[in-house]
Short mmCIF file of C-alpha atoms and ligand atoms in Angstrom, two decimals:
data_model
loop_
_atom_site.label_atom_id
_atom_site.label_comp_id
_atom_site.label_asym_id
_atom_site.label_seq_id
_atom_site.Cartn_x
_atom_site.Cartn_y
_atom_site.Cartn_z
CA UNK A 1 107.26 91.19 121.71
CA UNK A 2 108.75 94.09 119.99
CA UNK A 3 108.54 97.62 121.03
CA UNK A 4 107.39 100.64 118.75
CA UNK A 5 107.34 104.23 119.94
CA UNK A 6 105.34 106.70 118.19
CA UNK A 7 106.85 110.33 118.85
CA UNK A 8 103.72 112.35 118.23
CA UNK A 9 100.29 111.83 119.16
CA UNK A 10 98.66 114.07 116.38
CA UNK A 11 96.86 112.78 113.30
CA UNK A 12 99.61 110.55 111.75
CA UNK A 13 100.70 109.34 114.65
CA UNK A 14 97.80 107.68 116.79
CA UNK A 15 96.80 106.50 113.55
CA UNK A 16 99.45 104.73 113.41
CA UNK A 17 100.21 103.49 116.80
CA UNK A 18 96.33 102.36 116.06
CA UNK A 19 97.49 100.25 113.38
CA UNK A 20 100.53 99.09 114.56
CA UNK A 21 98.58 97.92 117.70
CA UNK A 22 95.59 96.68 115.75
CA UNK A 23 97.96 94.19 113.58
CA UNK A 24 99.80 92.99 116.82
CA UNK A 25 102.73 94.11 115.53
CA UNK A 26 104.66 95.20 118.81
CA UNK A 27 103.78 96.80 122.12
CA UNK A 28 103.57 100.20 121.35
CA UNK A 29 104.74 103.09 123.17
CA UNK A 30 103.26 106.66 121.96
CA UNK A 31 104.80 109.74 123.65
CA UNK A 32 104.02 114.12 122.90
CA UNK A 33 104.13 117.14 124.41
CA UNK A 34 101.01 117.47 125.36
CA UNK A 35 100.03 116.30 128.67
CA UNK A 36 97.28 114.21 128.78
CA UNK A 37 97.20 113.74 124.86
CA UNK A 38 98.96 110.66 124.36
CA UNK A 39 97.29 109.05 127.78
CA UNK A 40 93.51 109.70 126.56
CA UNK A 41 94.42 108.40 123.16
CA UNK A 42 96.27 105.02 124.03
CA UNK A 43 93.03 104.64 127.03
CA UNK A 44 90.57 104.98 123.93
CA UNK A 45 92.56 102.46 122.22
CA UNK A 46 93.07 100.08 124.72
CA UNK A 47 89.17 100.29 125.05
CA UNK A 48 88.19 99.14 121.96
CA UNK A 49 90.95 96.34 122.29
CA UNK A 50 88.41 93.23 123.48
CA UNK A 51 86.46 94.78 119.92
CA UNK A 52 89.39 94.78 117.90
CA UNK A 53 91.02 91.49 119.53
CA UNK A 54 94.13 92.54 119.94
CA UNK A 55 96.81 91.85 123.03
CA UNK A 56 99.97 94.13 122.81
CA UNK A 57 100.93 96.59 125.74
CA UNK A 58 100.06 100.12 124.66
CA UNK A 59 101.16 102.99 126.71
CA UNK A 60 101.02 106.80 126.74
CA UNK A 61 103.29 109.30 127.67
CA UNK A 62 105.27 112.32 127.92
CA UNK A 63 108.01 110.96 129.51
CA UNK A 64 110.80 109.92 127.31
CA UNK A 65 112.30 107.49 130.05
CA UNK A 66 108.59 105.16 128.85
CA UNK A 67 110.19 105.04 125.25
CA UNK A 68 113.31 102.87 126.42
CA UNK A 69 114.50 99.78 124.42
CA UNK A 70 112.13 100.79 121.39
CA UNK A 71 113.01 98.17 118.47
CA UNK A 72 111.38 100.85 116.23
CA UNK A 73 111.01 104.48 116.56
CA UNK A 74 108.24 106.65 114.35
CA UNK A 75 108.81 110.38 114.44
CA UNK A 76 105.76 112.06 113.12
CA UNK A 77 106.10 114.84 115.72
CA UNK A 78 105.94 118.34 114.25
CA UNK A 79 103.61 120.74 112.18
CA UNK A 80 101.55 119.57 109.12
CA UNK A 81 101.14 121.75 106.50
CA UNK A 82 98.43 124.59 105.98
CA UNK A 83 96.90 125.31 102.54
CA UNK A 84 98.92 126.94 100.42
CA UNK A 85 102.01 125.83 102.35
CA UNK A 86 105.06 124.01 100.90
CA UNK A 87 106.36 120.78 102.97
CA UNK A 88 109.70 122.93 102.48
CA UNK A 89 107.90 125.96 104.36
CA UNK A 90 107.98 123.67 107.36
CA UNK A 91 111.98 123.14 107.58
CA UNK A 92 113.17 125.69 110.10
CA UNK A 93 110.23 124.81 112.26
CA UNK A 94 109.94 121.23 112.50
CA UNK A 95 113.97 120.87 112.05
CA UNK A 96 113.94 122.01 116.00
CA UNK A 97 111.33 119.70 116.84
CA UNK A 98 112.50 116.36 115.19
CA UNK A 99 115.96 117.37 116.89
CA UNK A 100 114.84 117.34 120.29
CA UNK A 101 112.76 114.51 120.20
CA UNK A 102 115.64 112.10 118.19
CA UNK A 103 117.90 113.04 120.94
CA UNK A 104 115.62 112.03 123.58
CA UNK A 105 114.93 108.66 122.14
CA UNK A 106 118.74 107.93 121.08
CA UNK A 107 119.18 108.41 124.82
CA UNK A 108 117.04 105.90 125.79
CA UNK A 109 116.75 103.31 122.80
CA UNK A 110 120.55 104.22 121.19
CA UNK A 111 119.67 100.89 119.19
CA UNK A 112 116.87 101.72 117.56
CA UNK A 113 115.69 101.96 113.88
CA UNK A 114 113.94 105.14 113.16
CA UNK A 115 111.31 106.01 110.66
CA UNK A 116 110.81 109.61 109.28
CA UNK A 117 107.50 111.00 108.55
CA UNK A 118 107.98 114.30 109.37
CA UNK A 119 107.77 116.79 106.48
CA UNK A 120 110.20 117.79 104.80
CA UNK A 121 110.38 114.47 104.33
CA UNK A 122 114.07 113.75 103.26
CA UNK A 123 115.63 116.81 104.68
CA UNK A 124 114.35 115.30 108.30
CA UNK A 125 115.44 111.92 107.80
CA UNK A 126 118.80 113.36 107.04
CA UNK A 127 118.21 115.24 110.29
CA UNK A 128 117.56 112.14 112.19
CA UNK A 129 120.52 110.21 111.39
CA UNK A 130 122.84 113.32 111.64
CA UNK A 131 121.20 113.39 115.62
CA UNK A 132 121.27 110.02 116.31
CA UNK A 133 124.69 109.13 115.15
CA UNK A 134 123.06 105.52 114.10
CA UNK A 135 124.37 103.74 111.55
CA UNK A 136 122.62 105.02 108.16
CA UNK A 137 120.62 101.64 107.52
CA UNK A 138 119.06 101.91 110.53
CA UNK A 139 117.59 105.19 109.54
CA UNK A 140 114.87 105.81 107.01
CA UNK A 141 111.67 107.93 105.90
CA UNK A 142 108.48 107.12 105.28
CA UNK A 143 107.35 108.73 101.56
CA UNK A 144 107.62 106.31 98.76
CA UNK A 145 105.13 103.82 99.86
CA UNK A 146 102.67 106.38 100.62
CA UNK A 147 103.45 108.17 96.97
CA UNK A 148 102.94 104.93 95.03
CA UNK A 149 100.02 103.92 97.35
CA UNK A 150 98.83 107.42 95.47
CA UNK A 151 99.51 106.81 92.17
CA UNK A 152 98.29 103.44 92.30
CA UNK A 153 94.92 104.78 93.61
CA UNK A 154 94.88 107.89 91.15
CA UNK A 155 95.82 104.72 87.77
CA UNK A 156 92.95 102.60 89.22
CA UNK A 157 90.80 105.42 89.67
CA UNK A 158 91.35 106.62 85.36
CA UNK A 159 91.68 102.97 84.35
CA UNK A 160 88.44 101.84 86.80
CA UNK A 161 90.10 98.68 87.51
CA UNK A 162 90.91 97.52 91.24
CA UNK A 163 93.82 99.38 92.63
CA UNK A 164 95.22 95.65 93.74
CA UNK A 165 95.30 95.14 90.01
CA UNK A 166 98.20 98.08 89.66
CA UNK A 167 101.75 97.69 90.36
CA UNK A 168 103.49 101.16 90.57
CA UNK A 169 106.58 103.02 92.32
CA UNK A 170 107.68 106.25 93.03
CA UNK A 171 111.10 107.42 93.34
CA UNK A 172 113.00 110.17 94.23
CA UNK A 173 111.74 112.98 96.89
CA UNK A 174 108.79 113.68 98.67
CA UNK A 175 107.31 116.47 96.61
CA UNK A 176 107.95 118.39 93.17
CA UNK A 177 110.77 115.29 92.60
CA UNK A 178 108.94 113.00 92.70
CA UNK A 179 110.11 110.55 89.94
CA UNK A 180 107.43 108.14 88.29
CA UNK A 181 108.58 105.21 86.90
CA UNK A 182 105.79 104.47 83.74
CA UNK A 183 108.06 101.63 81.91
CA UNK A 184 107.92 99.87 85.16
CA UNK A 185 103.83 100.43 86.07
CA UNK A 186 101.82 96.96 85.24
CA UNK A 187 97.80 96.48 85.69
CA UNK A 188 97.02 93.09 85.65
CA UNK A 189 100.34 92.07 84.43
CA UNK A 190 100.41 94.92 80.86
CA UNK A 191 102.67 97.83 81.22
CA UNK A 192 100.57 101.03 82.00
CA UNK A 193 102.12 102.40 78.95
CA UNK A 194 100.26 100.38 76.58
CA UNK A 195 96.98 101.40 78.71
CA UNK A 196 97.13 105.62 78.87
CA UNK A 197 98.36 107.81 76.87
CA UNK A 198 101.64 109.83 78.13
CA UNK A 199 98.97 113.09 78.52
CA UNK A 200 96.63 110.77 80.65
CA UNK A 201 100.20 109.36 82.94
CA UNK A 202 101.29 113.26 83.12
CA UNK A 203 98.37 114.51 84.58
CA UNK A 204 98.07 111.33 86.95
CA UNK A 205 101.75 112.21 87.96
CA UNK A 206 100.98 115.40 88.75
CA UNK A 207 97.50 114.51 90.55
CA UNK A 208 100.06 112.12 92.97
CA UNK A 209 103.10 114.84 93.45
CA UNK A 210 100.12 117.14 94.72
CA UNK A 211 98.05 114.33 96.43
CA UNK A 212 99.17 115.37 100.00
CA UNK A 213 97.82 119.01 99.09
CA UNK A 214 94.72 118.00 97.63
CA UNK A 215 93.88 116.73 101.07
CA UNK A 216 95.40 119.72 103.01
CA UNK A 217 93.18 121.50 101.16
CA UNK A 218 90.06 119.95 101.37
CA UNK A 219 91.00 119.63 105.25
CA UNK A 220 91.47 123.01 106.00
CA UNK A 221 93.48 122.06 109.06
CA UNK A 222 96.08 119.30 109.55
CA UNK A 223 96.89 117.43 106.78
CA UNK A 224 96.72 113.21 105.77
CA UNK A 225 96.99 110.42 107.99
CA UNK A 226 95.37 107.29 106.90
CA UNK A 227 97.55 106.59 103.80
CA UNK A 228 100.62 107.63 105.69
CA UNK A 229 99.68 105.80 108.87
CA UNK A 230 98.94 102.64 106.48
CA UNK A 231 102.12 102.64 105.27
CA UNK A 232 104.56 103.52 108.37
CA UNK A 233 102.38 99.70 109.27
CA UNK A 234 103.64 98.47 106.19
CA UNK A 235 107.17 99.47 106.95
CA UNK A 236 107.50 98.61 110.38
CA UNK A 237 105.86 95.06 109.51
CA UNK A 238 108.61 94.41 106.94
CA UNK A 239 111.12 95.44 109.83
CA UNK A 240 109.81 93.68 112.65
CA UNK A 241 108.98 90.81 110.65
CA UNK A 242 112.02 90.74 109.12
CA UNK A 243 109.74 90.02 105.83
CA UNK A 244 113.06 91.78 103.01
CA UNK A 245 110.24 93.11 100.88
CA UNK A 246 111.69 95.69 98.22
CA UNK A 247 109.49 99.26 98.79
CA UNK A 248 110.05 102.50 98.00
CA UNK A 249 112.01 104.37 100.52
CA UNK A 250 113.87 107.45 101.91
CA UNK A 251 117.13 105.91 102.17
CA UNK A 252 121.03 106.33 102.50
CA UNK A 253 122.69 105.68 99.13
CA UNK A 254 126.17 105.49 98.69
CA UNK A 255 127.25 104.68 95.14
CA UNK A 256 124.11 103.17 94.05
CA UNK A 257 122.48 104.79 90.48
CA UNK A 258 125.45 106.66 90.58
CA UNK A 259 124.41 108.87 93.79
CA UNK A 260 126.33 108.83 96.89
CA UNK A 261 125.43 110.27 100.80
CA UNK A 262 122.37 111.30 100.11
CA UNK A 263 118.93 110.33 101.87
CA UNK A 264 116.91 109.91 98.92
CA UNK A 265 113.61 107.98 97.70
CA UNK A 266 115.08 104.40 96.17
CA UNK A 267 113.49 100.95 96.18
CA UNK A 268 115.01 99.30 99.09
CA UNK A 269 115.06 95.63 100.93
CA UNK A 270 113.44 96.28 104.50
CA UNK A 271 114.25 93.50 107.52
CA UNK A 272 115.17 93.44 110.92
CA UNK A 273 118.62 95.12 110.11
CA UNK A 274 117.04 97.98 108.41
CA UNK A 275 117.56 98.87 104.88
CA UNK A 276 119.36 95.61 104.32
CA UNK A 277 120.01 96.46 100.34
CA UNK A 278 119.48 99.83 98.09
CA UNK A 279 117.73 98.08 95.23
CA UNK A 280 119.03 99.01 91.81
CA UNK A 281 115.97 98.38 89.33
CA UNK A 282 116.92 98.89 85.25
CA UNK A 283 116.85 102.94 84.99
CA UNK A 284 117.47 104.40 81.67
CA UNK A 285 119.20 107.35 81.30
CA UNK A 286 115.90 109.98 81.39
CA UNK A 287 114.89 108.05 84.77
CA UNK A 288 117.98 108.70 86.52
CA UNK A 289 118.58 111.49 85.48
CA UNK A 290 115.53 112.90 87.59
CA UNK A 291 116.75 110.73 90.06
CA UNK A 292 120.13 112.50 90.16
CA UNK A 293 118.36 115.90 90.17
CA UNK A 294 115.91 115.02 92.74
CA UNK A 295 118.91 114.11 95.27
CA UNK A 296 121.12 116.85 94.10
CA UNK A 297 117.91 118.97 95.29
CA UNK A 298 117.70 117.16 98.92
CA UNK A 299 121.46 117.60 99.24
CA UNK A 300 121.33 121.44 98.39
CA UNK A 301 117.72 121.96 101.10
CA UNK A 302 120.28 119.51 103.45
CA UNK A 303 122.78 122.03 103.55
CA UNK A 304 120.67 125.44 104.11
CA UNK A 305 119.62 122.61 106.59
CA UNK A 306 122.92 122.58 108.41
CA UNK A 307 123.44 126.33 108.17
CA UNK A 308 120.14 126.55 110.40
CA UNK A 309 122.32 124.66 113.06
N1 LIG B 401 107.81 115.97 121.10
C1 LIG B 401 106.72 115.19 120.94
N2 LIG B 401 105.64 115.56 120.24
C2 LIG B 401 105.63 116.79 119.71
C3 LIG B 401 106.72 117.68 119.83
C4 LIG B 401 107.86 117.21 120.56
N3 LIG B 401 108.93 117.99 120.72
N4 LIG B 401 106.39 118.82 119.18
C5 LIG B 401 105.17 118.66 118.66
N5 LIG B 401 104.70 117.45 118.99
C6 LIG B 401 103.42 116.85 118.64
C7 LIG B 401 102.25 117.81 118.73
O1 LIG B 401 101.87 118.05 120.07
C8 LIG B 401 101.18 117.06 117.94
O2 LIG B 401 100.41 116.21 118.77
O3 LIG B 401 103.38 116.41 117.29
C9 LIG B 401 102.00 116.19 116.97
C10 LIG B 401 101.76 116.53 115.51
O4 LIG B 401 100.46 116.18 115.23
P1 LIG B 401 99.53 116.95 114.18
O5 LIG B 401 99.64 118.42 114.40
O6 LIG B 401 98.19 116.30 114.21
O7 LIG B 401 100.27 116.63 112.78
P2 LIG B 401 100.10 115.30 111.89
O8 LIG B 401 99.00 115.49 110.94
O9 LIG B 401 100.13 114.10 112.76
O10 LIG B 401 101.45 115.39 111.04
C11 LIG B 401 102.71 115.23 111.68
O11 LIG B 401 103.70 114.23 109.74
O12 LIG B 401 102.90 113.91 107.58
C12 LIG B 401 103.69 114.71 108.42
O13 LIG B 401 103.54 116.92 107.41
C13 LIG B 401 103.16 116.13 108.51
O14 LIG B 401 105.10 117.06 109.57
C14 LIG B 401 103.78 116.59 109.80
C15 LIG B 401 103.81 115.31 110.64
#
């Protein structure tokens, strides 16, 4: 059986070792800070295992040395945005945290794939790699599947059809560049375009750029977890099980739409070697153009980044 750690047992995190354990997709290892945290959580879980029928090892920790030989590694540890916060107001901040705890995994699992969630998004995955030193397939964030999961729900929502009906993908970064790709939305097989109006799709692009604050908002305190939790499964089930599905995700490019060493939002081939293939889809000029700008913007936050050490 494969092995997942979980570094953070906040919202996002047991959520998703809960998942991840739920589908039987590895044992699952889910370390933080706190003491006690992470042991009362994976207890709880492991008690409503004979419920949920499931059979993987689940463990809890704080000790790093329990994460060893992790096939998979899911950083959510850090802070989650207040209202009225940016994901970019959390840099400095979770930049120390997401340090630490990559180099505490590399030095137990120095093979293993990581997955981002930590905001800001791109900026951390960038982070990650830089700390781990691991080859930049094996390194990726988690943000395009949960954007397009978004606009998917926010087009079946105006269109009251069955978001299963929608095809739709998000590019680009997690937050303001976010770039929507309309030509390339379907519901039930027609392109979105010939079903809403451009004001309609602009306001529905919007409503998904601002999704994650329209819950931090409503929350008060802490910020989403189910949608992101849903799709770090999705991820590390095309990983482990090796399925090379094409999603939306934070990704190295190098050359691809005419970008290069950037960690950027792209459609990309997931298996058990990682981001096995940066997916070029048919971009017109407008489209990658916002593209372009959207990783010229990570690679400018990337480098205030570096100057914070
Ligand atoms: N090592 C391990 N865990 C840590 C560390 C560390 N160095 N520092 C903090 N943590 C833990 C905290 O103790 C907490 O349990 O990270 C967890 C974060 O959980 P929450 O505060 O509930 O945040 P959550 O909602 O899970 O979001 C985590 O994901 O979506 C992003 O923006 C979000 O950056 C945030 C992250």
């Amino acid at each position: 059986m494969a092995k997942v750690t979980v570094v953070g047992a906040g919202f996002v995190g047991r959520t998703a070792a809960m998942r991840i354990a739920q589908r039987g997709l590895a044992d699952v290892c889910l370390i933080d800070i706190i003491e006690g945290w992470p042991q009362g959580i994976v207890l709880d879980l492991k008690h409503s295992a004979p419920v949920e029928r499931f059979e993987v090892e689940i463990v809890g920790t704080n000790d790093y040395k329990e994460t060893a030989n992790s096939d998979v590694t899911v950083i959510t540890a850090g802070f989650p945005r207040q209202p009225g916060m940016s994901r970019m107001d959390l840099l400095g901040k979770n930049a120390e945290i997401v340090r630490s705890a990559v180099e505490q995994v590399t030095e137990h699992s120095p093979n293993t794939m990581m997955i981002t969630v930590t905001n800001p998004l791109d900026e951390m995955t960038f982070l990650a790699a830089e700390v781990s030193g691991s080859p930049r397939e094996r390194v990726m964030g988690m943000a395009g599947v949960l954007d397009s999961a978004r606009l998917v729900h926010y087009i079946a929502e105006e269109l009251k059809v069955s978001p299963l009906s929608v095809e739709a993908m998000t590019l680009g970064s997690h937050g303001e560049q976010m770039v929507p790709l309309p030509r390339h939305a379907k519901v039930d097989g027609k392109p979105l375009t010939d079903l809403a109006d451009a004001e309609t799709l602009n306001r529905l692009y919007e409503r998904t750029a601002n999704a994650g604050a329209e819950v931090v908002s409503l929350l008060q305190k802490g910020s989403a977890f189910y949608a992101p939790s849903a799709s770090v499964a999705k991820m590390v089930n095309a990983i482990l099980g090796d399925t090379k599905e094409v999603m939306p995700v934070c990704a190295w490019v190098s050359g691809e739409y005419g970008i290069s060493d950037v960690f950027v939002g792209v459609p990309a081939r997931l298996g058990r070697a990682g981001v096995e293939e940066v997916v070029e889809m048919d971009l017109n000029e407008d489209e990658l153009n916002q593209l372009r700008e959207a990783a010229e913007a990570i690679k400018a936050k990337c480098a205030e980044l570096e100057k914070l050490g």
